[in-house]
Coordinates of C-alpha atoms in Angstrom, one line a residue:
M1 CA -2.7 -17.9 -14.0
N2 CA -4.9 -15.1 -15.5
E3 CA -6.0 -13.8 -12.1
H4 CA -2.4 -13.9 -10.8
T5 CA -1.3 -11.7 -13.8
N6 CA -4.2 -9.3 -13.3
A7 CA -3.4 -8.9 -9.6
T8 CA 0.2 -8.3 -10.3
Y9 CA -0.5 -5.5 -12.9
I10 CA -3.1 -3.9 -10.6
A11 CA -0.6 -3.9 -7.7
S12 CA 2.1 -2.3 -9.8
L13 CA -0.3 0.3 -11.2
T14 CA -1.3 1.1 -7.6
A15 CA 2.3 1.4 -6.5
G16 CA 3.0 3.8 -9.3
V17 CA -0.1 6.0 -8.6
V18 CA 0.4 6.0 -4.8
G19 CA 4.1 6.7 -5.2
G20 CA 3.4 9.5 -7.6
F21 CA 0.8 11.0 -5.3
Y22 CA 3.3 11.0 -2.4
L23 CA 6.0 12.6 -4.6
A24 CA 3.6 15.4 -5.7
L25 CA 2.5 15.9 -2.1
N26 CA 6.2 16.0 -1.0
E27 CA 6.9 18.6 -3.7
L28 CA 3.9 20.7 -2.7
I29 CA 4.7 20.7 1.1
F30 CA 8.5 20.9 1.2
F31 CA 9.5 22.8 -1.9
R32 CA 8.2 26.4 -2.1
D33 CA 9.1 27.0 -5.8
G34 CA 6.3 24.7 -7.0
F35 CA 6.8 21.4 -8.9
S36 CA 10.4 21.9 -9.7
F37 CA 11.1 18.2 -10.1
L38 CA 8.0 17.2 -12.1
F39 CA 9.9 15.3 -14.8
P40 CA 12.0 13.3 -12.4
G41 CA 8.8 12.7 -10.4
M42 CA 7.2 11.2 -13.5
L43 CA 10.2 8.9 -13.9
D44 CA 9.8 7.9 -10.3
I45 CA 6.1 6.9 -10.9
F46 CA 7.4 4.6 -13.6
L47 CA 10.1 3.2 -11.2
Y48 CA 7.6 2.7 -8.4
G49 CA 5.4 0.8 -10.9
L50 CA 8.3 -1.4 -11.9
L51 CA 9.2 -2.0 -8.2
G52 CA 5.6 -2.8 -7.5
L53 CA 5.5 -5.2 -10.4
L54 CA 8.6 -7.0 -9.2
C55 CA 7.4 -7.2 -5.5
A56 CA 3.9 -8.3 -6.5
S57 CA 5.3 -11.0 -8.9
I58 CA 7.5 -12.4 -6.1
L59 CA 5.0 -12.0 -3.2
L60 CA 1.9 -13.4 -5.0
F61 CA 3.5 -16.9 -5.4
P62 CA 3.5 -17.7 -1.7
L63 CA 0.4 -15.6 -0.9
K64 CA -1.9 -17.0 -3.5
P65 CA -2.3 -20.4 -1.7
I66 CA -3.1 -18.5 1.5
F67 CA -5.7 -16.6 -0.4
N68 CA -7.3 -19.8 -1.8
K69 CA -7.2 -21.9 1.4
Y70 CA -8.0 -19.5 4.3
P71 CA -10.8 -17.1 5.1
L72 CA -10.8 -13.7 3.3
S73 CA -10.1 -11.8 6.6
F74 CA -7.0 -13.9 7.3
S75 CA -5.8 -13.6 3.7
C76 CA -6.3 -9.8 3.8
I77 CA -4.2 -9.5 6.9
S78 CA -1.5 -11.7 5.4
F79 CA -1.4 -9.6 2.2
L80 CA -1.3 -6.3 4.2
A81 CA 1.5 -7.6 6.5
A82 CA 3.6 -8.8 3.5
G83 CA 2.9 -5.5 1.8
I84 CA 4.1 -3.5 4.7
V85 CA 7.0 -5.7 6.1
V86 CA 8.8 -6.5 2.8
P87 CA 9.0 -2.8 1.6
L88 CA 10.0 -1.7 5.1
L89 CA 12.9 -4.2 5.1
L90 CA 13.9 -3.0 1.7
Q91 CA 13.8 0.7 2.8
H92 CA 15.8 -0.1 5.9
G93 CA 18.5 -1.7 3.7
L94 CA 18.4 1.4 1.4
N95 CA 18.7 3.7 4.4
Q96 CA 21.9 1.8 5.5
I97 CA 23.4 1.8 2.0
H98 CA 22.8 5.5 1.3
A99 CA 23.8 6.7 4.8
H100 CA 27.4 7.7 3.8
G101 CA 28.6 7.8 7.4
I102 CA 25.5 9.5 8.7
D103 CA 23.2 7.5 11.0
P104 CA 19.8 7.6 9.4
Y105 CA 18.2 7.0 12.8
S106 CA 19.9 9.9 14.6
P107 CA 17.8 12.7 16.0
D108 CA 18.8 15.0 13.2
E109 CA 17.8 12.5 10.4
K110 CA 14.9 10.9 12.3
W111 CA 11.9 12.6 10.6
G112 CA 13.3 12.2 7.1
T113 CA 13.8 8.5 7.8
I114 CA 10.3 8.1 9.3
S115 CA 8.7 9.9 6.4
R116 CA 10.5 7.7 3.8
M117 CA 9.5 4.6 5.7
A118 CA 5.9 5.7 6.0
I119 CA 5.7 6.5 2.3
I120 CA 7.2 3.1 1.4
C121 CA 4.9 1.2 3.8
S122 CA 1.9 3.1 2.4
I123 CA 2.8 2.2 -1.1
G124 CA 3.3 -1.4 -0.1
A125 CA 0.0 -1.6 1.8
A126 CA -2.0 0.0 -1.0
S127 CA -0.4 -2.3 -3.6
S128 CA -1.0 -5.5 -1.5
F129 CA -4.6 -4.5 -0.8
S130 CA -5.3 -3.8 -4.4
A131 CA -3.8 -7.2 -5.3
W132 CA -6.0 -8.9 -2.7
F133 CA -9.1 -7.1 -3.8
T134 CA -8.4 -8.1 -7.5
L135 CA -7.9 -11.7 -6.5
K136 CA -11.2 -11.6 -4.5
R137 CA -13.1 -10.1 -7.4
E138 CA -11.6 -12.7 -9.8
L139 CA -12.6 -15.5 -7.4
R140 CA -16.1 -14.3 -7.1
A141 CA -16.4 -13.9 -10.9
S142 CA -15.1 -17.4 -11.5
S143 CA -17.5 -18.9 -8.9
N144 CA -20.6 -17.3 -10.6

């Protein structure tokens, strides 16, 4: 249970850091007046961390047996697939909820939707890879 908890916390920390990095990059590229939303960005780092903690807690239950029974390459691919597909489905649902009568996949909104989905998939992939790496490190430490 200890390695499951460590992997969960590492994944949520990674989600917070990667989410904060993308937020800062977004501020730097798209807003010319500097970091105008720095405080809300800090709150988003916390929220990304909580979302990462929730997703990692839920996803590590079915993925941990895959990690223990199959080769490391297959388990890494499984972790990355889950880390990309689950946040992508969540973001698709959020796009539909917050559309307010505007098609988020229309040509006018296409690039904003693609960038949001790319950010969410990157956060999920980084979090799942960090959880996989933590489990691998704990497995090697326990076998020595």
